[in-house]
PDB file of C-alpha atoms and ligand atoms in Angstrom:
ATOM      1  CA  MET A   1     -95.040 103.701 -67.932  1.00 91.00           C
ATOM      2  CA  GLN A   2     -91.865 101.774 -67.046  1.00 88.00           C
ATOM      3  CA  ASP A   3     -93.213  98.863 -69.128  1.00 92.00           C
ATOM      4  CA  ASP A   4     -92.930 101.041 -72.241  1.00 92.00           C
ATOM      5  CA  VAL A   5     -89.176 101.417 -71.765  1.00 94.00           C
ATOM      6  CA  GLU A   6     -86.931  99.155 -73.813  1.00 95.00           C
ATOM      7  CA  ARG A   7     -83.599 100.311 -72.438  1.00 97.00           C
ATOM      8  CA  ILE A   8     -82.218 102.903 -70.051  1.00 97.00           C
ATOM      9  CA  LEU A   9     -79.511 104.981 -71.665  1.00 98.00           C
ATOM     10  CA  LEU A  10     -78.611 107.249 -68.725  1.00 98.00           C
ATOM     11  CA  GLU A  11     -79.484 106.517 -65.100  1.00 98.00           C
ATOM     12  CA  ALA A  12     -80.806 109.289 -62.845  1.00 98.00           C
ATOM     13  CA  GLY A  13     -77.623 109.230 -60.745  1.00 98.00           C
ATOM     14  CA  GLN A  14     -75.377 109.628 -63.797  1.00 98.00           C
ATOM     15  CA  ILE A  15     -77.476 112.546 -65.006  1.00 98.00           C
ATOM     16  CA  HIS A  16     -77.353 114.321 -61.648  1.00 98.00           C
ATOM     17  CA  ALA A  17     -73.589 113.922 -61.370  1.00 98.00           C
ATOM     18  CA  ARG A  18     -73.092 115.387 -64.840  1.00 98.00           C
ATOM     19  CA  VAL A  19     -75.545 118.244 -64.239  1.00 98.00           C
ATOM     20  CA  ARG A  20     -73.550 119.174 -61.135  1.00 98.00           C
ATOM     21  CA  GLU A  21     -70.350 119.223 -63.229  1.00 98.00           C
ATOM     22  CA  LEU A  22     -72.017 121.325 -65.912  1.00 98.00           C
ATOM     23  CA  ALA A  23     -73.133 123.813 -63.264  1.00 98.00           C
ATOM     24  CA  GLY A  24     -69.475 124.089 -62.243  1.00 98.00           C
ATOM     25  CA  GLU A  25     -68.396 124.735 -65.841  1.00 98.00           C
ATOM     26  CA  ILE A  26     -71.121 127.353 -66.247  1.00 97.00           C
ATOM     27  CA  SER A  27     -70.316 129.067 -62.930  1.00 96.00           C
ATOM     28  CA  ALA A  28     -66.657 129.360 -63.909  1.00 96.00           C
ATOM     29  CA  VAL A  29     -67.646 131.287 -67.056  1.00 96.00           C
ATOM     30  CA  TYR A  30     -70.190 133.593 -65.427  1.00 96.00           C
ATOM     31  CA  GLU A  31     -68.786 134.175 -61.947  1.00 89.00           C
ATOM     32  CA  ASN A  32     -67.946 137.804 -62.760  1.00 84.00           C
ATOM     33  CA  SER A  33     -71.104 138.598 -64.715  1.00 82.00           C
ATOM     34  CA  ASP A  34     -72.072 142.006 -63.356  1.00 71.00           C
ATOM     35  CA  THR A  35     -75.241 142.422 -65.425  1.00 70.00           C
ATOM     36  CA  GLY A  36     -76.493 139.147 -64.049  1.00 79.00           C
ATOM     37  CA  LEU A  37     -77.044 135.876 -65.767  1.00 94.00           C
ATOM     38  CA  THR A  38     -80.393 135.191 -67.445  1.00 97.00           C
ATOM     39  CA  LEU A  39     -81.203 131.621 -68.369  1.00 97.00           C
ATOM     40  CA  VAL A  40     -83.618 131.094 -71.241  1.00 97.00           C
ATOM     41  CA  PRO A  41     -84.988 127.546 -71.113  1.00 97.00           C
ATOM     42  CA  ILE A  42     -86.625 126.303 -74.290  1.00 96.00           C
ATOM     43  CA  LEU A  43     -89.926 124.817 -73.105  1.00 95.00           C
ATOM     44  CA  SER A  44     -91.110 122.213 -72.590  1.00 93.00           C
ATOM     45  CA  GLY A  45     -88.298 119.654 -72.883  1.00 95.00           C
ATOM     46  CA  SER A  46     -85.752 121.562 -70.813  1.00 97.00           C
ATOM     47  CA  ILE A  47     -87.787 121.933 -67.605  1.00 97.00           C
ATOM     48  CA  ILE A  48     -86.302 119.093 -65.553  1.00 98.00           C
ATOM     49  CA  PHE A  49     -82.753 119.832 -66.674  1.00 98.00           C
ATOM     50  CA  LEU A  50     -83.328 123.511 -65.875  1.00 98.00           C
ATOM     51  CA  ALA A  51     -84.748 122.780 -62.425  1.00 98.00           C
ATOM     52  CA  ASP A  52     -81.762 120.630 -61.468  1.00 98.00           C
ATOM     53  CA  LEU A  53     -79.167 122.882 -63.106  1.00 98.00           C
ATOM     54  CA  ILE A  54     -80.208 126.189 -61.530  1.00 97.00           C
ATOM     55  CA  ARG A  55     -80.229 124.720 -58.033  1.00 98.00           C
ATOM     56  CA  GLU A  56     -76.525 123.919 -58.510  1.00 97.00           C
ATOM     57  CA  LEU A  57     -75.645 127.476 -59.601  1.00 95.00           C
ATOM     58  CA  PRO A  58     -74.268 129.564 -56.752  1.00 92.00           C
ATOM     59  CA  MET A  59     -74.721 133.021 -58.355  1.00 91.00           C
ATOM     60  CA  LYS A  60     -77.738 135.288 -58.772  1.00 92.00           C
ATOM     61  CA  MET A  61     -79.688 134.569 -61.913  1.00 95.00           C
ATOM     62  CA  ARG A  62     -82.974 135.250 -63.658  1.00 95.00           C
ATOM     63  CA  LEU A  63     -85.233 133.289 -66.000  1.00 96.00           C
ATOM     64  CA  ALA A  64     -86.905 134.299 -69.251  1.00 96.00           C
ATOM     65  CA  LEU A  65     -89.047 131.625 -70.903  1.00 95.00           C
ATOM     66  CA  ILE A  66     -89.665 130.687 -74.502  1.00 94.00           C
ATOM     67  CA  HIS A  67     -91.772 127.825 -75.840  1.00 92.00           C
ATOM     68  CA  ILE A  68     -90.885 126.151 -79.139  1.00 91.00           C
ATOM     69  CA  SER A  69     -92.550 123.006 -80.494  1.00 87.00           C
ATOM     70  CA  THR A  70     -90.652 120.717 -82.859  1.00 83.00           C
ATOM     71  CA  TYR A  71     -92.372 117.359 -82.565  1.00 75.00           C
ATOM     72  CA  PRO A  72     -96.107 118.024 -82.327  1.00 71.00           C
ATOM     73  CA  GLY A  73     -98.108 114.894 -81.477  1.00 76.00           C
ATOM     74  CA  ALA A  74     -97.061 111.265 -81.725  1.00 77.00           C
ATOM     75  CA  THR A  75     -94.073 111.549 -83.988  1.00 79.00           C
ATOM     76  CA  THR A  76     -90.343 111.060 -83.811  1.00 82.00           C
ATOM     77  CA  ARG A  77     -89.831 113.028 -87.009  1.00 78.00           C
ATOM     78  CA  ALA A  78     -88.980 116.695 -86.521  1.00 77.00           C
ATOM     79  CA  LYS A  79     -91.126 119.415 -88.057  1.00 77.00           C
ATOM     80  CA  GLU A  80     -90.047 122.992 -88.649  1.00 83.00           C
ATOM     81  CA  PRO A  81     -89.739 124.512 -85.125  1.00 87.00           C
ATOM     82  CA  ARG A  82     -92.830 126.570 -84.248  1.00 88.00           C
ATOM     83  CA  THR A  83     -92.924 129.398 -81.682  1.00 88.00           C
ATOM     84  CA  VAL A  84     -95.691 128.599 -79.209  1.00 87.00           C
ATOM     85  CA  MET A  85     -94.862 131.386 -76.739  1.00 86.00           C
ATOM     86  CA  GLU A  86     -92.633 134.407 -77.327  1.00 86.00           C
ATOM     87  CA  LEU A  87     -89.810 135.230 -74.961  1.00 87.00           C
ATOM     88  CA  THR A  88     -90.947 136.514 -71.571  1.00 88.00           C
ATOM     89  CA  GLY A  89     -88.787 138.954 -69.639  1.00 86.00           C
ATOM     90  CA  ASN A  90     -86.090 141.458 -70.493  1.00 89.00           C
ATOM     91  CA  ILE A  91     -82.724 140.243 -71.781  1.00 93.00           C
ATOM     92  CA  ALA A  92     -81.252 143.429 -73.263  1.00 93.00           C
ATOM     93  CA  ASP A  93     -77.658 143.836 -72.069  1.00 92.00           C
ATOM     94  CA  ARG A  94     -77.783 140.625 -70.032  1.00 95.00           C
ATOM     95  CA  ASP A  95     -75.570 137.570 -70.213  1.00 96.00           C
ATOM     96  CA  VAL A  96     -77.944 135.006 -71.687  1.00 97.00           C
ATOM     97  CA  LEU A  97     -77.597 131.247 -71.453  1.00 98.00           C
ATOM     98  CA  LEU A  98     -80.018 129.279 -73.614  1.00 98.00           C
ATOM     99  CA  VAL A  99     -80.933 125.918 -72.103  1.00 98.00           C
ATOM    100  CA  ASP A 100     -82.329 123.026 -74.120  1.00 98.00           C
ATOM    101  CA  ASP A 101     -82.805 119.318 -73.575  1.00 98.00           C
ATOM    102  CA  ILE A 102     -81.212 118.025 -76.752  1.00 97.00           C
ATOM    103  CA  LEU A 103     -79.317 119.255 -79.787  1.00 97.00           C
ATOM    104  CA  ASP A 104     -80.069 117.372 -82.988  1.00 95.00           C
ATOM    105  CA  SER A 105     -80.220 119.254 -86.304  1.00 93.00           C
ATOM    106  CA  GLY A 106     -79.720 122.564 -84.505  1.00 94.00           C
ATOM    107  CA  ARG A 107     -82.771 124.146 -86.135  1.00 93.00           C
ATOM    108  CA  THR A 108     -84.460 124.887 -82.810  1.00 93.00           C
ATOM    109  CA  LEU A 109     -81.385 126.534 -81.310  1.00 95.00           C
ATOM    110  CA  ALA A 110     -80.700 128.470 -84.507  1.00 94.00           C
ATOM    111  CA  ARG A 111     -84.257 129.829 -84.497  1.00 93.00           C
ATOM    112  CA  VAL A 112     -84.147 130.828 -80.828  1.00 95.00           C
ATOM    113  CA  ARG A 113     -80.648 132.315 -81.085  1.00 95.00           C
ATOM    114  CA  SER A 114     -81.754 134.707 -83.799  1.00 94.00           C
ATOM    115  CA  MET A 115     -84.860 135.685 -81.773  1.00 93.00           C
ATOM    116  CA  ILE A 116     -82.634 136.400 -78.755  1.00 96.00           C
ATOM    117  CA  LEU A 117     -79.986 138.315 -80.715  1.00 96.00           C
ATOM    118  CA  GLU A 118     -82.633 140.754 -81.981  1.00 95.00           C
ATOM    119  CA  ARG A 119     -83.011 141.878 -78.359  1.00 95.00           C
ATOM    120  CA  ARG A 120     -79.335 142.695 -77.990  1.00 96.00           C
ATOM    121  CA  PRO A 121     -78.064 140.635 -75.072  1.00 96.00           C
ATOM    122  CA  ARG A 122     -74.553 141.332 -73.792  1.00 95.00           C
ATOM    123  CA  SER A 123     -73.532 137.744 -74.513  1.00 96.00           C
ATOM    124  CA  LEU A 124     -75.218 134.541 -75.653  1.00 97.00           C
ATOM    125  CA  ARG A 125     -74.198 130.962 -74.966  1.00 98.00           C
ATOM    126  CA  THR A 126     -75.990 127.633 -75.076  1.00 98.00           C
ATOM    127  CA  ALA A 127     -76.211 124.626 -72.752  1.00 98.00           C
ATOM    128  CA  VAL A 128     -77.796 121.324 -73.745  1.00 98.00           C
ATOM    129  CA  LEU A 129     -78.115 118.165 -71.707  1.00 98.00           C
ATOM    130  CA  LEU A 130     -77.832 115.831 -74.706  1.00 98.00           C
ATOM    131  CA  ARG A 131     -76.307 116.018 -78.154  1.00 98.00           C
ATOM    132  CA  LYS A 132     -76.984 113.612 -81.009  1.00 97.00           C
ATOM    133  CA  PRO A 133     -74.492 112.893 -83.780  1.00 95.00           C
ATOM    134  CA  PHE A 134     -75.240 114.918 -86.894  1.00 91.00           C
ATOM    135  CA  HIS A 135     -74.056 114.389 -90.442  1.00 87.00           C
ATOM    136  CA  GLY A 136     -72.975 117.642 -92.001  1.00 86.00           C
ATOM    137  CA  MET A 137     -72.745 121.094 -90.497  1.00 88.00           C
ATOM    138  CA  ARG A 138     -75.128 122.223 -87.769  1.00 91.00           C
ATOM    139  CA  PRO A 139     -76.145 125.896 -87.961  1.00 91.00           C
ATOM    140  CA  VAL A 140     -75.206 126.222 -84.267  1.00 91.00           C
ATOM    141  CA  GLU A 141     -73.149 124.306 -81.736  1.00 93.00           C
ATOM    142  CA  ALA A 142     -73.585 124.256 -77.979  1.00 96.00           C
ATOM    143  CA  ASP A 143     -71.089 125.781 -75.522  1.00 98.00           C
ATOM    144  CA  PHE A 144     -71.946 123.340 -72.728  1.00 98.00           C
ATOM    145  CA  VAL A 145     -72.942 119.717 -73.428  1.00 98.00           C
ATOM    146  CA  GLY A 146     -73.955 117.112 -70.845  1.00 98.00           C
ATOM    147  CA  PHE A 147     -73.737 113.892 -72.840  1.00 98.00           C
ATOM    148  CA  ASP A 148     -73.127 112.850 -76.433  1.00 98.00           C
ATOM    149  CA  ILE A 149     -75.594 110.058 -77.187  1.00 98.00           C
ATOM    150  CA  GLU A 150     -76.363 107.665 -80.026  1.00 96.00           C
ATOM    151  CA  ASP A 151     -78.742 108.673 -82.793  1.00 95.00           C
ATOM    152  CA  LEU A 152     -81.863 107.331 -81.057  1.00 95.00           C
ATOM    153  CA  PHE A 153     -85.183 108.884 -80.096  1.00 95.00           C
ATOM    154  CA  VAL A 154     -85.030 109.205 -76.309  1.00 97.00           C
ATOM    155  CA  VAL A 155     -87.528 110.134 -73.580  1.00 97.00           C
ATOM    156  CA  GLY A 156     -87.465 110.985 -69.898  1.00 98.00           C
ATOM    157  CA  TYR A 157     -85.942 113.712 -67.710  1.00 98.00           C
ATOM    158  CA  GLY A 158     -88.109 116.256 -69.551  1.00 98.00           C
ATOM    159  CA  LEU A 159     -88.006 114.722 -73.024  1.00 97.00           C
ATOM    160  CA  ASP A 160     -91.302 113.463 -74.401  1.00 96.00           C
ATOM    161  CA  PHE A 161     -92.967 111.284 -76.951  1.00 95.00           C
ATOM    162  CA  ASP A 162     -96.486 112.595 -77.674  1.00 93.00           C
ATOM    163  CA  ASP A 163     -96.103 114.681 -74.488  1.00 93.00           C
ATOM    164  CA  HIS A 164     -95.690 111.587 -72.298  1.00 96.00           C
ATOM    165  CA  TYR A 165     -92.688 110.221 -70.363  1.00 97.00           C
ATOM    166  CA  ARG A 166     -91.266 113.620 -69.300  1.00 97.00           C
ATOM    167  CA  ASN A 167     -91.513 112.421 -65.686  1.00 98.00           C
ATOM    168  CA  LEU A 168     -89.237 109.391 -66.111  1.00 98.00           C
ATOM    169  CA  PRO A 169     -86.228 110.064 -63.863  1.00 97.00           C
ATOM    170  CA  HIS A 170     -83.790 108.547 -66.380  1.00 98.00           C
ATOM    171  CA  ILE A 171     -83.182 108.933 -70.122  1.00 98.00           C
ATOM    172  CA  ALA A 172     -84.558 105.929 -71.964  1.00 98.00           C
ATOM    173  CA  VAL A 173     -85.407 104.418 -75.326  1.00 97.00           C
ATOM    174  CA  LEU A 174     -89.016 103.317 -75.829  1.00 96.00           C
ATOM    175  CA  ARG A 175     -90.094  99.961 -77.194  1.00 93.00           C
ATOM    176  CA  SER A 176     -90.062 100.430 -80.956  1.00 90.00           C
ATOM    177  CA  GLU A 177     -93.672  99.258 -81.485  1.00 91.00           C
ATOM    178  CA  LEU A 178     -94.877 102.300 -79.496  1.00 90.00           C
ATOM    179  CA  MET A 179     -93.259 104.761 -81.879  1.00 86.00           C
ATOM    180  CA  THR A 180     -94.674 103.705 -85.249  1.00 75.00           C
TER     181      THR A 180
HETATM  182  P1  LIG B 201     -83.312 120.120 -83.473  1.00 82.97           P
HETATM  183  O1  LIG B 201     -84.092 121.366 -83.766  1.00 82.97           O
HETATM  184  O2  LIG B 201     -83.323 119.148 -84.630  1.00 82.97           O
HETATM  185  O3  LIG B 201     -81.908 120.367 -82.957  1.00 82.97           O
HETATM  186  O4  LIG B 201     -84.115 119.334 -82.348  1.00 82.97           O
HETATM  187  C1  LIG B 201     -84.113 119.767 -81.048  1.00 82.97           C
HETATM  188  C2  LIG B 201     -85.490 119.679 -80.433  1.00 82.97           C
HETATM  189  O5  LIG B 201     -86.210 118.528 -80.863  1.00 82.97           O
HETATM  190  C3  LIG B 201     -85.300 119.549 -78.938  1.00 82.97           C
HETATM  191  O6  LIG B 201     -85.591 120.786 -78.339  1.00 82.97           O
HETATM  192  C4  LIG B 201     -86.291 118.486 -78.532  1.00 82.97           C
HETATM  193  O7  LIG B 201     -87.454 119.109 -78.017  1.00 82.97           O
HETATM  194  C5  LIG B 201     -86.655 117.754 -79.779  1.00 82.97           C
HETATM  195  N1  LIG B 201     -85.978 116.418 -79.848  1.00 82.97           N
HETATM  196  C6  LIG B 201     -84.924 116.094 -80.629  1.00 82.97           C
HETATM  197  N2  LIG B 201     -84.561 114.802 -80.450  1.00 82.97           N
HETATM  198  C7  LIG B 201     -85.418 114.302 -79.515  1.00 82.97           C
HETATM  199  C8  LIG B 201     -85.538 113.003 -78.876  1.00 82.97           C
HETATM  200  O8  LIG B 201     -84.778 112.032 -79.122  1.00 82.97           O
HETATM  201  N3  LIG B 201     -86.541 112.873 -77.971  1.00 82.97           N
HETATM  202  C9  LIG B 201     -87.402 113.898 -77.659  1.00 82.97           C
HETATM  203  N4  LIG B 201     -87.308 115.124 -78.215  1.00 82.97           N
HETATM  204  C10 LIG B 201     -86.326 115.323 -79.141  1.00 82.97           C
HETATM  205 MG1  LIG B 202     -87.465 121.120 -77.266  1.00 82.97          MG
END
């Protein structure tokens, strides 16, 4: 698997340090949340980020899951986001924090935001580990961002290509001949 990597963009240590900082930023916003914080991770890409992030949060929290697929199969070209699994769990009147791996066009977050808002949460914010540059206006922005990265297709730390490489501990760029 490591042989498929052309370049490491973010080392595991850098990611962990930044996730710890993000947890601090998030805690500062929600420390007085009396309804309780509910994190909604967008599966599958956000799982590693989620697992590390929630273990750095000192307050009580709940999870509600949603599964959206944007890049089905061996492609680096986004399709229209498709709902694979509807939201689990109750979020009415809760403080909801959406968690995703990466913000690109914003279509995924826009889709999930409107699904969440229909269920009348008390508040709704968004955390992403990575953000790509985007030309023009995104339909949504993120409230918490780990890293701004170059406009490259990246894998690792939850992010996949054809459902592989999620278990790489760092964020990396694949050798270009693998992604044709
Ligand atoms: P958006 O809808 O264009 O903002 O794309 C966001 C979704 O596409 C994320 O939830 C990811 O699952 C996926 N995605 C976007 N860029 C990448 C990438 O570079 N590597 C892997 N997945 C990506
Ligand atoms: Mg995703």
